[in-house]
Amino acid sequence: MPVEFISAVHPNPATEGDPTAGSGIDVDYARRYARALDDGGFDYTLVTYHSASPDALQLAQFVAHHTERIRPVLAHRPGVVFPTHAARALATLDRISAGRLVVHIISGGNDEEQRREGDYLGKSERYARSDEYIRILRRVWEADGPISHEGPYYRFEGFRSDVTPYHGTIPISVGGSSEDAYRVGGQQGDIFGLWGEPLQETAEQIASVNAYADAAGRPRPRIWVSFRPIIAPTDELAWEKAHRTLGAVKANHAERAKRRHYPAVGRGTPANVGSQRLLAVAERGEVHDRCLWTAPAAATNAAGASTALVGSPETVAKALLDYVDIGCELLSIRGYDPLNDAIDYGRHVLPLVRQELAHRAATSAA
């Protein structure tokens, strides 16, 4: 499989450095952003899920409608929508997009956020439910007649759907940094998502996921790793830009946390293991490997993917290739100035990575 690039949809111009720039959905901005990703050579874009955000399913359809080739990766939370209805809705969107949809299952790492939508299961149970949910989705998509199911979390009889996915099924992504996540992702995922940790820790996580896939006798998931690159013409200018960006993030993170209900610095240890791991990496050092910068994670209490790659396009491209070399096939890069950064990545970073991979392929063939 080729190495591919992922971004993330932004429905309005608000950023971590300027949370007051927009809220809700700004249709013109969202359209412009999606088209910039399409034109810039990105292969996928994550459509995120949060209890207060614009509806992810409708936003994914919006992205598909206004682009030609990019594939929406729809974050979907089990426990909110019954799986039979979800299977039908997802298959419908996959048909509308001519088979471009990917579904990213998020089991939820924060009890408070889950309870906003009536989900009171504990974390381990949420992953167990996700396992059952994925199995139901695939059964519905692959069935040629009515099906029934009785499990720990869901029960139904005689369900059938008149709509099937464009290619017969829809790729499913799972993410996380806990043992439960590795198990469900290894046993069920076509893709597994990780936040950007140092190379050694990332390789260890990949090995954990692969071990579960091997034990289940199924193909290993493609590995997706996420970063927040900060680029400039030279490494020195990039680091200057990085510290300016960090200053803006620190100044505005409290307001953003208040407006968006994200975990704020000072609210204690994050509930999810992924954030805990990023903070532990940050405590060990601010810069790791070639140019992995952990200061943004420390500044935001690791609220989401928050480690940066800092440097010239050449330096950042080499850092991304380091992750390719340990088994990452999907590279997620999203900036702190999302639209302008996405344009810059498409012009200056993606071509360098693809050029080097093409050179390697040609050399190997020769």
Short mmCIF file of N, CA and C in Angstrom, two decimals, residues 54 59 86 121 134 163 165 212 223 255 300 302 362:
data_model
loop_
_atom_site.label_atom_id
_atom_site.label_comp_id
_atom_site.label_asym_id
_atom_site.label_seq_id
_atom_site.Cartn_x
_atom_site.Cartn_y
_atom_site.Cartn_z
N PRO A 54 -20.36 20.70 15.14
CA PRO A 54 -21.28 20.40 14.04
C PRO A 54 -21.34 18.90 13.79
N LEU A 59 -21.20 16.84 8.06
CA LEU A 59 -20.00 17.53 7.61
C LEU A 59 -19.20 16.64 6.65
N ALA A 86 -26.72 3.17 12.05
CA ALA A 86 -25.42 3.68 11.62
C ALA A 86 -24.94 2.97 10.36
N LEU A 121 -21.18 4.10 30.43
CA LEU A 121 -20.32 2.93 30.53
C LEU A 121 -18.90 3.34 30.90
N ILE A 134 -18.58 -2.81 15.75
CA ILE A 134 -17.90 -3.01 14.47
C ILE A 134 -18.36 -4.31 13.82
N VAL A 163 -29.43 -0.59 1.16
CA VAL A 163 -28.26 0.12 0.68
C VAL A 163 -27.00 -0.58 1.18
N PRO A 165 -22.50 -0.67 0.92
CA PRO A 165 -21.35 0.16 0.57
C PRO A 165 -20.95 0.01 -0.89
N TYR A 212 -1.86 -8.38 18.34
CA TYR A 212 -3.27 -8.77 18.42
C TYR A 212 -3.79 -9.18 17.05
N ILE A 223 -1.03 1.68 9.79
CA ILE A 223 -0.79 2.56 10.94
C ILE A 223 -0.86 4.02 10.51
N GLU A 255 -9.19 30.16 27.17
CA GLU A 255 -10.44 30.61 26.55
C GLU A 255 -11.01 29.56 25.62
N THR A 300 -1.02 22.31 26.53
CA THR A 300 -2.47 22.09 26.36
C THR A 300 -2.99 20.91 27.17
N ALA A 302 -2.09 18.04 26.70
CA ALA A 302 -2.20 17.00 25.67
C ALA A 302 -3.64 16.77 25.26
N ALA A 362 12.17 3.22 -7.11
CA ALA A 362 12.92 3.06 -8.35
C ALA A 362 14.27 2.38 -8.11
#
